[in-house]
mmCIF file of C-alpha atoms and ligand atoms in Angstrom:
data_model
loop_
_atom_site.group_PDB
_atom_site.id
_atom_site.type_symbol
_atom_site.label_atom_id
_atom_site.label_comp_id
_atom_site.label_asym_id
_atom_site.label_seq_id
_atom_site.Cartn_x
_atom_site.Cartn_y
_atom_site.Cartn_z
ATOM 1 C CA MET A 1 100.104 127.041 126.988
ATOM 2 C CA THR A 2 98.824 128.922 124.195
ATOM 3 C CA LYS A 3 98.319 127.030 121.045
ATOM 4 C CA ASP A 4 99.902 130.172 118.755
ATOM 5 C CA LYS A 5 103.206 129.806 120.529
ATOM 6 C CA PHE A 6 104.097 126.159 120.696
ATOM 7 C CA LYS A 7 106.916 123.614 120.022
ATOM 8 C CA VAL A 8 106.516 120.618 117.651
ATOM 9 C CA SER A 9 108.351 117.295 118.311
ATOM 10 C CA VAL A 10 108.656 114.892 115.440
ATOM 11 C CA VAL A 11 109.921 111.218 116.356
ATOM 12 C CA VAL A 12 111.220 109.323 113.621
ATOM 13 C CA PRO A 13 112.375 105.550 114.177
ATOM 14 C CA MET A 14 115.293 104.458 111.818
ATOM 15 C CA TYR A 15 116.346 100.801 110.955
ATOM 16 C CA TYR A 16 118.702 100.652 108.323
ATOM 17 C CA GLU A 17 117.806 103.752 106.613
ATOM 18 C CA GLU A 18 120.830 105.039 105.090
ATOM 19 C CA GLU A 19 119.614 105.425 101.959
ATOM 20 C CA VAL A 20 116.311 107.490 103.014
ATOM 21 C CA ALA A 21 117.789 109.349 106.004
ATOM 22 C CA GLU A 22 118.896 112.384 104.132
ATOM 23 C CA GLU A 23 115.911 112.750 102.223
ATOM 24 C CA CYS A 24 113.711 112.426 105.349
ATOM 25 C CA ASP A 25 115.450 114.950 107.297
ATOM 26 C CA ARG A 26 115.420 117.583 104.169
ATOM 27 C CA ARG A 27 111.733 117.259 103.577
ATOM 28 C CA LEU A 28 110.911 117.303 107.351
ATOM 29 C CA ASN A 29 113.065 120.603 107.941
ATOM 30 C CA ALA A 30 111.495 122.038 105.080
ATOM 31 C CA THR A 31 108.071 121.403 106.399
ATOM 32 C CA LEU A 32 108.956 122.600 109.803
ATOM 33 C CA LYS A 33 110.833 125.503 109.370
ATOM 34 C CA GLU A 34 108.061 127.979 109.958
ATOM 35 C CA TYR A 35 107.757 126.244 113.693
ATOM 36 C CA ASP A 36 109.637 126.126 116.718
ATOM 37 C CA TYR A 37 110.500 122.516 116.501
ATOM 38 C CA GLU A 38 112.762 119.341 117.314
ATOM 39 C CA ILE A 39 113.389 116.116 115.432
ATOM 40 C CA ILE A 40 114.172 113.067 117.361
ATOM 41 C CA TYR A 41 115.952 110.264 115.258
ATOM 42 C CA VAL A 42 115.948 106.887 117.046
ATOM 43 C CA ASN A 43 118.463 104.674 115.493
ATOM 44 C CA ASP A 44 116.919 101.372 116.233
ATOM 45 C CA GLY A 45 120.336 99.542 116.128
ATOM 46 C CA SER A 46 121.171 99.576 112.773
ATOM 47 C CA ARG A 47 124.981 98.846 111.828
ATOM 48 C CA ASP A 48 124.934 100.586 108.238
ATOM 49 C CA GLY A 49 125.664 104.343 107.507
ATOM 50 C CA THR A 50 122.173 105.596 109.371
ATOM 51 C CA LEU A 51 123.986 106.493 112.491
ATOM 52 C CA PRO A 52 127.061 108.526 111.134
ATOM 53 C CA ILE A 53 124.599 110.195 108.749
ATOM 54 C CA LEU A 54 122.432 111.223 111.750
ATOM 55 C CA LYS A 55 125.174 112.385 113.792
ATOM 56 C CA GLY A 56 126.434 114.422 110.900
ATOM 57 C CA ILE A 57 122.722 116.035 110.356
ATOM 58 C CA ALA A 58 122.501 116.666 114.180
ATOM 59 C CA GLU A 59 126.000 118.611 114.074
ATOM 60 C CA LYS A 60 124.942 120.956 111.581
ATOM 61 C CA ASN A 61 121.210 121.486 112.898
ATOM 62 C CA LYS A 62 120.481 122.010 116.749
ATOM 63 C CA ASN A 63 116.900 121.174 116.160
ATOM 64 C CA VAL A 64 117.833 117.577 115.766
ATOM 65 C CA ARG A 65 118.581 115.057 118.303
ATOM 66 C CA VAL A 66 119.493 111.539 118.109
ATOM 67 C CA ILE A 67 118.777 108.543 120.193
ATOM 68 C CA SER A 68 120.882 105.363 119.269
ATOM 69 C CA PHE A 69 119.824 101.996 120.709
ATOM 70 C CA SER A 70 122.477 99.376 121.891
ATOM 71 C CA ARG A 71 120.876 96.903 119.660
ATOM 72 C CA ASN A 72 117.491 96.777 117.447
ATOM 73 C CA PHE A 73 114.480 96.707 119.839
ATOM 74 C CA GLY A 74 112.063 97.409 117.229
ATOM 75 C CA HIS A 75 110.072 99.724 115.712
ATOM 76 C CA GLN A 76 107.386 100.265 118.699
ATOM 77 C CA ALA A 77 110.496 100.820 121.293
ATOM 78 C CA ALA A 78 112.155 103.132 118.788
ATOM 79 C CA VAL A 79 108.711 105.400 118.908
ATOM 80 C CA THR A 80 108.634 104.923 122.602
ATOM 81 C CA ALA A 81 111.990 106.221 123.376
ATOM 82 C CA GLY A 82 111.454 109.076 121.019
ATOM 83 C CA VAL A 83 107.947 110.056 122.596
ATOM 84 C CA GLN A 84 109.671 109.729 126.114
ATOM 85 C CA ASN A 85 112.511 112.023 125.241
ATOM 86 C CA SER A 86 110.310 114.912 123.416
ATOM 87 C CA GLU A 87 109.871 118.046 124.942
ATOM 88 C CA GLY A 88 107.120 119.532 122.438
ATOM 89 C CA ASP A 89 103.697 120.788 123.245
ATOM 90 C CA CYS A 90 102.535 118.154 120.580
ATOM 91 C CA VAL A 91 104.481 115.336 119.456
ATOM 92 C CA VAL A 92 104.486 113.630 115.710
ATOM 93 C CA ILE A 93 105.027 110.007 115.255
ATOM 94 C CA ILE A 94 106.244 109.388 111.516
ATOM 95 C CA ASP A 95 108.042 106.649 109.509
ATOM 96 C CA ALA A 96 111.632 107.426 108.261
ATOM 97 C CA ASP A 97 110.651 106.085 104.474
ATOM 98 C CA LEU A 98 108.577 108.759 103.396
ATOM 99 C CA GLN A 99 105.421 106.685 102.935
ATOM 100 C CA ASP A 100 103.794 109.186 105.269
ATOM 101 C CA PRO A 101 103.981 112.555 103.864
ATOM 102 C CA PRO A 102 105.834 115.083 106.093
ATOM 103 C CA GLU A 103 103.892 117.800 104.260
ATOM 104 C CA LEU A 104 100.756 116.455 106.261
ATOM 105 C CA ILE A 105 102.115 117.894 109.667
ATOM 106 C CA PRO A 106 100.795 121.520 109.317
ATOM 107 C CA ASP A 107 97.318 120.168 108.614
ATOM 108 C CA MET A 108 97.545 117.969 111.512
ATOM 109 C CA ILE A 109 98.911 120.964 113.614
ATOM 110 C CA LYS A 110 96.021 123.033 112.683
ATOM 111 C CA LEU A 111 93.436 120.304 113.826
ATOM 112 C CA TRP A 112 95.380 120.277 117.070
ATOM 113 C CA GLN A 113 95.100 123.984 117.491
ATOM 114 C CA GLU A 114 91.316 123.555 116.921
ATOM 115 C CA GLY A 115 91.340 121.714 120.126
ATOM 116 C CA ASN A 116 91.762 117.879 119.262
ATOM 117 C CA ASP A 117 94.291 116.075 121.371
ATOM 118 C CA VAL A 118 95.037 113.065 118.637
ATOM 119 C CA VAL A 119 94.876 113.424 114.886
ATOM 120 C CA TYR A 120 95.541 110.078 113.524
ATOM 121 C CA ALA A 121 96.389 109.761 109.905
ATOM 122 C CA LYS A 122 93.995 107.256 107.917
ATOM 123 C CA ARG A 123 95.364 105.784 104.799
ATOM 124 C CA LYS A 124 92.573 106.690 102.175
ATOM 125 C CA LYS A 125 94.857 104.931 99.586
ATOM 126 C CA ARG A 126 97.993 102.860 99.466
ATOM 127 C CA LYS A 127 100.426 103.163 96.653
ATOM 128 C CA GLY A 128 102.871 100.445 95.559
ATOM 129 C CA GLU A 129 101.924 97.732 98.031
ATOM 130 C CA SER A 130 101.277 94.333 96.681
ATOM 131 C CA ALA A 131 97.564 92.912 96.879
ATOM 132 C CA PHE A 132 98.635 90.352 99.515
ATOM 133 C CA LYS A 133 99.839 93.129 101.598
ATOM 134 C CA LEU A 134 96.583 94.903 100.936
ATOM 135 C CA LEU A 135 94.336 92.092 101.652
ATOM 136 C CA THR A 136 96.213 90.935 104.610
ATOM 137 C CA ALA A 137 96.087 94.208 106.310
ATOM 138 C CA LYS A 138 92.403 94.685 105.587
ATOM 139 C CA LEU A 139 91.588 91.306 107.235
ATOM 140 C CA PHE A 140 93.878 92.013 110.136
ATOM 141 C CA TYR A 141 92.017 95.087 110.969
ATOM 142 C CA LYS A 142 88.841 93.505 110.710
ATOM 143 C CA VAL A 143 89.794 90.700 112.978
ATOM 144 C CA LEU A 144 91.264 93.047 115.286
ATOM 145 C CA ASP A 145 88.091 95.091 115.396
ATOM 146 C CA GLY A 146 86.082 92.203 116.014
ATOM 147 C CA LEU A 147 87.782 90.735 119.037
ATOM 148 C CA THR A 148 88.752 94.321 120.762
ATOM 149 C CA GLU A 149 86.790 96.409 123.162
ATOM 150 C CA THR A 150 89.116 99.343 122.546
ATOM 151 C CA LYS A 151 88.079 100.898 119.193
ATOM 152 C CA ILE A 152 91.149 100.789 117.129
ATOM 153 C CA PRO A 153 90.792 102.981 113.833
ATOM 154 C CA ARG A 154 91.110 101.009 110.461
ATOM 155 C CA ASP A 155 93.636 101.665 107.919
ATOM 156 C CA THR A 156 95.563 103.717 110.393
ATOM 157 C CA GLY A 157 99.294 103.191 111.451
ATOM 158 C CA ASP A 158 101.583 104.907 113.820
ATOM 159 C CA PHE A 159 101.618 108.249 111.760
ATOM 160 C CA ARG A 160 99.766 110.604 114.337
ATOM 161 C CA LEU A 161 100.096 113.803 116.143
ATOM 162 C CA ILE A 162 99.522 113.596 119.901
ATOM 163 C CA ASP A 163 99.184 116.348 122.528
ATOM 164 C CA ARG A 164 101.574 116.922 125.232
ATOM 165 C CA LYS A 165 98.897 115.195 127.913
ATOM 166 C CA VAL A 166 98.491 112.260 125.754
ATOM 167 C CA ALA A 167 102.157 111.770 125.476
ATOM 168 C CA ASP A 168 102.648 112.159 129.347
ATOM 169 C CA ALA A 169 99.704 109.608 129.693
ATOM 170 C CA PHE A 170 101.412 107.371 127.054
ATOM 171 C CA ASN A 171 104.698 107.679 128.934
ATOM 172 C CA GLN A 172 102.968 106.235 132.049
ATOM 173 C CA MET A 173 102.192 102.750 130.070
ATOM 174 C CA THR A 174 105.038 100.576 131.001
ATOM 175 C CA GLU A 175 103.918 97.624 128.996
ATOM 176 C CA HIS A 176 106.626 95.400 127.219
ATOM 177 C CA SER A 177 104.415 94.474 124.286
ATOM 178 C CA ARG A 178 103.727 97.477 122.712
ATOM 179 C CA PHE A 179 100.897 98.159 120.107
ATOM 180 C CA ILE A 180 100.930 101.934 119.759
ATOM 181 C CA ARG A 181 98.110 102.136 117.264
ATOM 182 C CA GLY A 182 95.973 100.462 120.059
ATOM 183 C CA MET A 183 97.523 102.134 123.089
ATOM 184 C CA VAL A 184 96.581 105.547 121.888
ATOM 185 C CA PRO A 185 93.225 104.840 121.327
ATOM 186 C CA TRP A 186 93.128 103.310 124.578
ATOM 187 C CA LEU A 187 94.218 106.602 126.529
ATOM 188 C CA GLY A 188 91.040 108.035 125.219
ATOM 189 C CA PHE A 189 90.777 112.082 125.079
ATOM 190 C CA LYS A 190 89.778 113.899 121.793
ATOM 191 C CA GLN A 191 90.801 111.821 118.653
ATOM 192 C CA VAL A 192 90.253 112.795 114.887
ATOM 193 C CA PRO A 193 91.203 111.230 111.809
ATOM 194 C CA ILE A 194 92.815 112.812 108.956
ATOM 195 C CA GLU A 195 92.854 111.098 105.404
ATOM 196 C CA TYR A 196 95.692 110.907 103.543
ATOM 197 C CA ILE A 197 97.225 108.830 100.633
ATOM 198 C CA ARG A 198 100.201 106.537 101.591
ATOM 199 C CA ASP A 199 103.242 106.968 99.237
ATOM 200 C CA GLU A 200 105.461 104.072 98.196
ATOM 201 C CA ARG A 201 108.471 103.896 99.966
ATOM 202 C CA TYR A 202 111.170 106.221 99.127
ATOM 203 C CA ALA A 203 114.116 103.861 98.702
ATOM 204 C CA GLY A 204 115.461 100.650 100.482
ATOM 205 C CA GLU A 205 113.314 97.706 101.382
ATOM 206 C CA THR A 206 110.608 97.143 103.883
ATOM 207 C CA LYS A 207 111.992 96.571 107.392
ATOM 208 C CA TYR A 208 108.823 94.523 108.391
ATOM 209 C CA PRO A 209 109.154 91.083 106.244
ATOM 210 C CA LEU A 210 106.201 88.657 106.445
ATOM 211 C CA ARG A 211 107.341 87.103 109.470
ATOM 212 C CA LYS A 212 107.627 90.197 111.734
ATOM 213 C CA MET A 213 104.454 91.346 110.021
ATOM 214 C CA ILE A 214 102.732 88.289 111.509
ATOM 215 C CA ARG A 215 104.209 88.357 114.739
ATOM 216 C CA PHE A 216 103.218 91.999 115.002
ATOM 217 C CA ALA A 217 99.586 91.331 114.287
ATOM 218 C CA LEU A 218 99.577 88.521 116.718
ATOM 219 C CA ASN A 219 100.997 90.899 119.108
ATOM 220 C CA GLY A 220 98.305 93.512 118.706
ATOM 221 C CA ILE A 221 95.284 90.948 119.280
ATOM 222 C CA LEU A 222 96.869 89.432 122.194
ATOM 223 C CA SER A 223 97.794 93.013 123.954
ATOM 224 C CA PHE A 224 94.195 93.994 123.142
ATOM 225 C CA SER A 225 91.930 91.028 123.883
ATOM 226 C CA ILE A 226 91.407 88.075 126.023
ATOM 227 C CA LYS A 227 88.698 86.773 123.477
ATOM 228 C CA PRO A 228 90.831 84.162 121.991
ATOM 229 C CA LEU A 229 90.898 82.720 125.720
ATOM 230 C CA GLN A 230 87.261 82.852 125.714
ATOM 231 C CA LEU A 231 87.078 80.813 122.369
ATOM 232 C CA VAL A 232 89.004 78.329 123.353
ATOM 233 C CA THR A 233 86.324 77.671 126.040
ATOM 234 C CA LYS A 234 83.763 77.836 123.523
ATOM 235 C CA LEU A 235 85.822 75.283 121.244
ATOM 236 C CA GLY A 236 85.698 72.920 124.392
ATOM 237 C CA ILE A 237 82.248 73.176 124.898
ATOM 238 C CA LEU A 238 81.603 72.507 121.064
ATOM 239 C CA THR A 239 83.761 69.447 121.340
ATOM 240 C CA LEU A 240 82.095 68.142 124.435
ATOM 241 C CA LEU A 241 78.710 68.610 122.668
ATOM 242 C CA PHE A 242 80.075 66.581 119.715
ATOM 243 C CA SER A 243 80.962 63.734 121.717
ATOM 244 C CA PHE A 244 77.504 63.682 123.538
ATOM 245 C CA ALA A 245 76.037 63.291 120.227
ATOM 246 C CA ILE A 246 78.507 60.310 119.653
ATOM 247 C CA ILE A 247 77.470 58.852 122.854
ATOM 248 C CA ILE A 248 73.716 59.057 122.165
ATOM 249 C CA TYR A 249 74.278 57.574 118.740
ATOM 250 C CA VAL A 250 76.551 54.686 120.056
ATOM 251 C CA LEU A 251 73.558 54.005 122.721
ATOM 252 C CA ILE A 252 70.724 53.959 120.023
ATOM 253 C CA SER A 253 72.835 51.677 117.710
ATOM 254 C CA LYS A 254 72.991 49.125 120.744
ATOM 255 C CA PHE A 255 69.793 49.227 121.862
ATOM 256 C CA THR A 256 68.072 49.124 118.127
ATOM 257 C CA GLY A 257 70.503 46.350 117.456
ATOM 258 C CA ASN A 258 72.283 47.966 114.764
ATOM 259 C CA ALA A 259 75.884 46.501 114.358
ATOM 260 C CA LEU A 260 78.420 49.452 115.565
ATOM 261 C CA MET A 261 81.074 50.451 113.230
ATOM 262 C CA GLN A 262 84.228 48.459 113.561
ATOM 263 C CA GLY A 263 86.285 50.737 116.140
ATOM 264 C CA TRP A 264 89.860 51.413 114.748
ATOM 265 C CA ALA A 265 89.190 54.301 112.209
ATOM 266 C CA SER A 266 86.813 56.238 114.430
ATOM 267 C CA ILE A 267 88.782 56.148 117.307
ATOM 268 C CA MET A 268 91.903 57.090 115.310
ATOM 269 C CA ILE A 269 90.134 60.056 113.751
ATOM 270 C CA LEU A 270 88.861 61.248 117.269
ATOM 271 C CA VAL A 271 92.090 60.782 119.246
ATOM 272 C CA THR A 272 93.925 62.757 116.745
ATOM 273 C CA MET A 273 91.316 65.440 116.350
ATOM 274 C CA LEU A 274 90.990 66.129 120.015
ATOM 275 C CA SER A 275 94.624 66.066 120.564
ATOM 276 C CA GLY A 276 95.002 68.802 117.874
ATOM 277 C CA VAL A 277 92.146 70.756 119.633
ATOM 278 C CA GLN A 278 94.032 70.261 123.069
ATOM 279 C CA LEU A 279 97.294 71.595 121.563
ATOM 280 C CA ILE A 280 95.848 74.465 120.230
ATOM 281 C CA ALA A 281 94.107 75.323 123.342
ATOM 282 C CA LEU A 282 97.240 74.891 125.277
ATOM 283 C CA GLY A 283 99.223 76.986 122.576
ATOM 284 C CA VAL A 284 96.645 79.940 123.112
ATOM 285 C CA VAL A 285 96.853 79.780 126.887
ATOM 286 C CA GLY A 286 100.706 79.552 126.652
ATOM 287 C CA GLU A 287 100.838 82.695 124.327
ATOM 288 C CA TYR A 288 99.311 84.572 127.267
ATOM 289 C CA ILE A 289 101.470 82.918 130.056
ATOM 290 C CA ALA A 290 104.701 83.986 127.710
ATOM 291 C CA ARG A 291 103.434 87.563 128.025
ATOM 292 C CA ILE A 292 103.052 87.456 131.552
ATOM 293 C CA TYR A 293 106.491 86.048 132.136
ATOM 294 C CA GLU A 294 108.053 88.824 129.705
ATOM 295 C CA GLU A 295 106.302 91.365 131.505
ATOM 296 C CA SER A 296 107.213 90.115 134.780
ATOM 297 C CA LYS A 297 110.814 90.515 134.300
ATOM 298 C CA GLN A 298 110.290 94.347 134.046
ATOM 299 C CA ARG A 299 113.051 94.920 131.970
ATOM 300 C CA PRO A 300 113.642 98.188 130.111
ATOM 301 C CA ILE A 301 112.015 98.733 126.828
ATOM 302 C CA TYR A 302 114.873 99.679 125.107
ATOM 303 C CA ILE A 303 118.582 100.492 126.098
ATOM 304 C CA ILE A 304 120.410 103.621 124.894
ATOM 305 C CA ASP A 305 123.950 103.716 123.537
ATOM 306 C CA GLU A 306 124.532 107.259 122.912
ATOM 307 C CA THR A 307 122.628 110.336 122.017
ATOM 308 C CA VAL A 308 123.594 113.660 120.321
ATOM 309 C CA ASN A 309 121.817 117.302 121.358
ATOM 310 C CA MET A 310 120.197 115.677 124.324
ATOM 311 C CA ASP A 311 120.792 117.383 127.200
ATOM 312 C CA LYS A 312 118.635 115.343 129.623
HETATM 313 N N1 UDP B 401 111.786 100.338 111.996
HETATM 314 C C1 UDP B 401 112.475 100.549 113.248
HETATM 315 N N2 UDP B 401 112.793 99.192 113.778
HETATM 316 C C2 UDP B 401 112.623 98.026 113.164
HETATM 317 C C3 UDP B 401 111.870 97.866 111.793
HETATM 318 C C4 UDP B 401 111.468 99.143 111.433
HETATM 319 O O1 UDP B 401 112.708 101.475 113.775
HETATM 320 O O2 UDP B 401 112.685 96.823 113.605
HETATM 321 C C5 UDP B 401 111.208 101.893 111.281
HETATM 322 C C6 UDP B 401 111.867 101.827 109.984
HETATM 323 O O3 UDP B 401 112.924 102.430 109.812
HETATM 324 C C7 UDP B 401 110.834 102.855 109.386
HETATM 325 C C8 UDP B 401 109.569 102.208 110.204
HETATM 326 O O4 UDP B 401 109.950 101.659 111.339
HETATM 327 O O5 UDP B 401 110.822 104.074 109.625
HETATM 328 C C9 UDP B 401 108.346 101.514 109.460
HETATM 329 O O6 UDP B 401 109.017 100.450 108.981
HETATM 330 P P1 UDP B 401 108.702 100.125 107.289
HETATM 331 O O7 UDP B 401 108.880 101.292 106.336
HETATM 332 O O8 UDP B 401 110.083 98.977 107.093
HETATM 333 O O9 UDP B 401 107.553 99.190 107.437
HETATM 334 P P2 UDP B 401 106.208 99.071 106.316
HETATM 335 O O10 UDP B 401 105.785 100.498 106.030
HETATM 336 O O11 UDP B 401 106.833 98.254 105.153
HETATM 337 O O12 UDP B 401 105.291 98.360 106.998
HETATM 338 MG MG1 MG B 402 107.439 102.067 105.359
#
């Protein structure tokens, strides 16, 4: 393949995005018109006007393809479906809400033509996000960095360009809990950042409320690290050391004739504290077992209900 004559695929997940779908399509087509391209919109089970709008767009524009899920399978599954069904020599993953500016794509393509296999967009600044989101995001990437062996770049979402060979390797990863911003770095290849300013959402509300955000963050840590399990062992050793200290204290008190404390309070504190520690440890182990269980079912990552302009 030459990198002068190539096709670019753009994958856009959409979940209740009727307010942004048209503007997103307009800006993508305006940016991509000088290339041979396809845009794959993945409707992740929205029941609003998103799918009818996408169908209307695809009818008029043969570069546009639509995949529609049977229900909501989540952002990461939607991106996966898009990448798996893409044909381009490079594939761009981008959010629908225009927080990731489509106008950055030509610069990403240039970096790709210079021989880079992955161009990931790094947020230099984020507009219109709450102080809480900025702080928690910062904290999350720090914790993730400390816990994982895969070098997962900070301040980087899923907005990125990947070469065909990276996409093919990515498509071999069959895991169920998908944390794409970790999976792509794991693959290796030549990866470079490109900095950008993250805009505000064009319209509508975030589809990642706090609960989903926490689940997503935990999923990232659990998918990429077994350190929480090792931490549990360390916690156990620490509590054991603590109990040795108490034993020594009790023995010394006994042999030096010092009266020991009356028992009730100390026992209550120890019992509740230790059962707390044990339940947390069990919970951590449980999280990993639950994931083994989920993976062992080997269900498909998503179910497609219908497609438009997809001949495969
Ligand atoms: N999205 C999706 N399925 C979901 C949640 C979100 O396909 O279950 C899409 C959404 O339409 C958007 C992208 O994922 O294109 C990122 O979501 P959003 O902008 O709401 O997240 P935020 O930028 O607030 O983190
Ligand atoms: Mg967004």
